[in-house]
């Protein structure tokens, strides 16, 4: 970048909320800041905050800009669309006060609750749903019956479905009582109703399903129906996962 072009690095760090400009200079001086893979120790460096990959202590600092990244804890019964001709509750009901033109990343079945990402960043959305980036999603499923260890092994080894094989990355029993089992399952599959179909295939139909994590984004204390912005650490990790 030529002399006078871009924004001073310490200003970008301050605008991102990492530190005051003075403390940002200290971070730079200590060699804790990288720009595009190179450690920066000079104060006069200018960067393009929209495209430069900046890290502090190894953690990605998301670019400042016009893009919006939100997470919604979708309730059961809400349709994963921005409008519904049948008048059912839909995602748009939760972002009515937002001025940006938002769209959801991936889907959740109407009868499935949990985390859903929304954005106005098209390439980010495309990559996050593309199977080649293998962003893991975690669910908690309440299923019929007492699930035996052999069934967990089936889910991990892979199950043949009508549209091809499906395999869990991790799976564990949380609790089992009165003919119902609570299971946590993670997978990077994004096919329609994939978790429900996998449990149907092993003879344990899902009674209730909640998505609790998307990559590094966790539900935490986000209540059902609540919306929040991704925090910088979550966003930085997602940008790294999809190589943006």
XYZ file of C-alpha atoms in Angstrom:
244
model
C 0.000 0.000 0.000
C 1.394 3.372 -1.025
C 2.395 6.189 1.288
C -0.655 8.000 2.631
C -3.098 5.296 1.509
C -5.220 3.282 3.911
C -5.716 3.793 7.645
C -3.074 3.730 10.357
C -2.967 0.350 12.028
C -3.349 1.704 15.564
C -6.490 3.580 14.500
C -7.985 0.407 13.049
C -7.281 -1.453 16.286
C -8.871 1.342 18.307
C -11.964 1.414 16.066
C -12.296 -2.353 16.469
C -12.376 -1.902 20.253
C -9.136 -3.817 20.805
C -7.396 -0.995 22.684
C -6.992 2.752 22.806
C -4.640 4.166 20.180
C -1.878 4.511 22.773
C -2.330 0.939 23.997
C -2.533 -0.242 20.371
C 0.913 1.295 19.844
C 2.173 -0.702 22.822
C 0.757 -3.915 21.315
C 2.503 -3.119 18.027
C 5.759 -2.275 19.789
C 5.619 -5.610 21.636
C 5.292 -7.513 18.356
C 1.823 -8.807 19.173
C 0.125 -7.551 15.992
C 0.182 -9.257 12.578
C -1.036 -7.910 9.256
C -1.501 -10.450 6.453
C 0.754 -12.926 8.211
C 3.580 -10.484 8.972
C 4.418 -9.209 12.457
C 4.307 -5.403 12.484
C 6.437 -3.390 14.911
C 6.391 0.043 13.208
C 3.765 2.664 14.063
C 3.411 4.164 10.577
C 1.930 1.117 8.869
C -1.306 1.761 6.978
C -3.796 -0.947 6.125
C -7.046 -1.408 4.257
C -9.362 -2.452 7.115
C -11.843 -4.022 4.683
C -9.398 -6.574 3.274
C -6.317 -6.794 5.530
C -6.169 -9.833 7.821
C -5.194 -8.406 11.207
C -4.437 -10.484 14.303
C -3.600 -9.573 17.883
C -1.974 -12.353 19.918
C -3.015 -14.713 17.116
C -6.715 -13.831 17.253
C -8.399 -12.472 14.123
C -9.724 -8.896 14.347
C -12.792 -8.654 12.080
C -12.852 -5.811 9.534
C -14.986 -2.773 10.200
C -17.512 -2.068 7.481
C -21.091 -2.212 6.309
C -21.604 -5.924 6.874
C -23.831 -7.139 9.689
C -23.541 -10.521 11.412
C -26.321 -11.610 13.781
C -27.315 -14.742 15.659
C -30.930 -15.575 16.483
C -32.108 -18.236 18.913
C -35.047 -19.339 16.757
C -38.116 -20.625 18.596
C -40.006 -23.756 17.576
C -42.846 -23.033 15.172
C -41.030 -20.191 13.391
C -40.520 -20.677 9.647
C -36.970 -20.103 8.395
C -37.963 -17.625 5.686
C -38.118 -13.829 5.507
C -41.832 -13.952 4.604
C -44.586 -16.533 4.710
C -47.686 -16.486 2.461
C -49.572 -18.534 5.061
C -49.021 -15.864 7.706
C -46.989 -18.090 10.029
C -44.322 -16.562 12.289
C -41.054 -16.187 10.349
C -37.520 -14.831 10.733
C -38.510 -11.358 9.515
C -40.589 -10.896 12.684
C -37.343 -10.790 14.702
C -35.442 -8.269 12.532
C -38.190 -5.780 11.724
C -36.255 -2.908 13.288
C -33.094 -3.578 11.246
C -32.489 -1.330 8.241
C -30.183 -3.764 6.435
C -31.472 -6.304 3.934
C -30.686 -9.463 5.864
C -30.876 -13.102 4.892
C -30.447 -16.267 6.915
C -27.503 -18.638 6.530
C -28.752 -22.173 6.074
C -32.023 -23.344 7.545
C -33.674 -24.823 10.600
C -36.842 -26.884 10.301
C -39.970 -25.137 11.548
C -40.178 -27.569 14.469
C -36.459 -27.228 15.324
C -35.248 -24.456 17.612
C -31.843 -22.929 18.201
C -29.084 -20.939 16.580
C -29.456 -19.345 13.171
C -27.060 -16.816 11.632
C -28.236 -13.792 9.633
C -26.114 -11.406 7.565
C -25.976 -9.067 4.585
C -22.577 -10.461 3.512
C -23.265 -12.750 0.559
C -19.864 -14.412 0.170
C -19.650 -15.097 3.904
C -23.071 -16.782 3.789
C -22.166 -18.814 0.708
C -18.938 -20.132 2.205
C -20.464 -20.874 5.594
C -23.034 -23.199 3.989
C -20.595 -24.793 1.523
C -19.629 -28.343 2.573
C -15.972 -27.850 1.610
C -15.436 -25.573 4.627
C -16.902 -28.159 7.010
C -18.207 -25.763 9.672
C -19.474 -28.007 12.451
C -22.962 -27.624 13.921
C -23.971 -29.037 17.300
C -27.462 -30.161 18.294
C -29.158 -31.561 21.360
C -31.789 -34.131 20.409
C -34.407 -35.740 22.617
C -35.124 -39.109 21.029
C -37.410 -42.073 21.647
C -35.985 -45.076 23.465
C -32.825 -45.853 25.366
C -29.890 -45.413 22.994
C -27.256 -48.147 23.212
C -23.491 -47.650 22.591
C -23.806 -49.599 19.337
C -26.195 -46.970 17.978
C -23.722 -44.209 18.781
C -21.083 -46.169 16.865
C -23.438 -46.434 13.881
C -23.904 -42.655 13.865
C -20.131 -42.109 13.989
C -19.331 -44.733 11.344
C -21.963 -43.422 8.934
C -25.505 -44.216 7.892
C -26.757 -44.678 4.346
C -29.679 -42.331 3.620
C -31.711 -42.002 0.422
C -29.528 -39.071 -0.707
C -26.188 -40.560 0.326
C -24.222 -41.418 3.475
C -24.270 -39.222 6.595
C -21.900 -39.356 9.538
C -21.699 -37.624 12.912
C -18.440 -35.944 13.933
C -19.148 -36.469 17.626
C -22.056 -37.938 19.552
C -22.654 -38.540 23.260
C -25.515 -39.392 25.590
C -26.348 -36.577 28.023
C -29.065 -38.431 29.945
C -31.527 -41.275 29.593
C -34.759 -41.644 31.543
C -38.217 -43.192 31.109
C -37.738 -44.354 27.535
C -36.271 -41.077 26.268
C -32.611 -40.205 25.637
C -31.001 -36.778 25.407
C -28.096 -36.816 22.949
C -25.582 -34.191 21.824
C -24.509 -34.623 18.209
C -22.139 -32.575 16.032
C -21.806 -32.788 12.273
C -20.882 -30.548 9.371
C -23.703 -31.779 7.160
C -26.242 -29.236 5.956
C -28.773 -31.408 4.161
C -32.482 -31.054 4.825
C -33.602 -32.566 8.162
C -30.332 -34.500 8.325
C -30.275 -35.032 12.109
C -33.873 -36.216 12.227
C -33.324 -38.585 9.297
C -30.184 -40.051 10.877
C -32.008 -40.844 14.114
C -34.989 -42.237 12.195
C -32.576 -44.550 10.380
C -31.268 -46.013 13.655
C -34.735 -46.464 15.128
C -34.799 -43.525 17.560
C -37.116 -40.812 16.185
C -36.448 -37.261 17.356
C -39.081 -35.724 19.603
C -37.361 -32.373 20.134
C -34.298 -30.843 18.462
C -32.226 -27.771 19.328
C -29.143 -26.396 17.563
C -26.802 -25.193 20.280
C -23.684 -24.192 18.322
C -22.459 -23.208 14.863
C -18.680 -23.495 14.756
C -17.390 -21.258 17.577
C -20.788 -19.595 18.130
C -22.509 -20.963 21.234
C -26.039 -20.399 22.481
C -24.825 -19.447 25.967
C -27.445 -17.350 27.752
C -29.211 -16.196 24.577
C -32.872 -16.814 25.330
C -35.379 -18.221 22.861
C -36.430 -15.489 20.422
C -33.485 -13.229 21.286
C -31.144 -11.708 18.719
C -27.582 -10.456 19.170
C -24.569 -9.445 17.113
C -21.694 -11.860 16.803
C -18.885 -10.764 19.065
C -15.517 -9.956 17.416
C -13.887 -13.198 18.564
C -16.696 -15.364 17.149
C -16.714 -13.449 13.877
C -12.935 -13.584 13.570
C -12.972 -17.356 14.055
C -15.754 -17.816 11.481
C -13.905 -15.651 8.944
C -10.850 -17.836 9.432
C -12.910 -21.022 9.061
C -14.287 -19.886 5.685
C -10.974 -18.316 4.624
C -12.216 -14.740 4.230
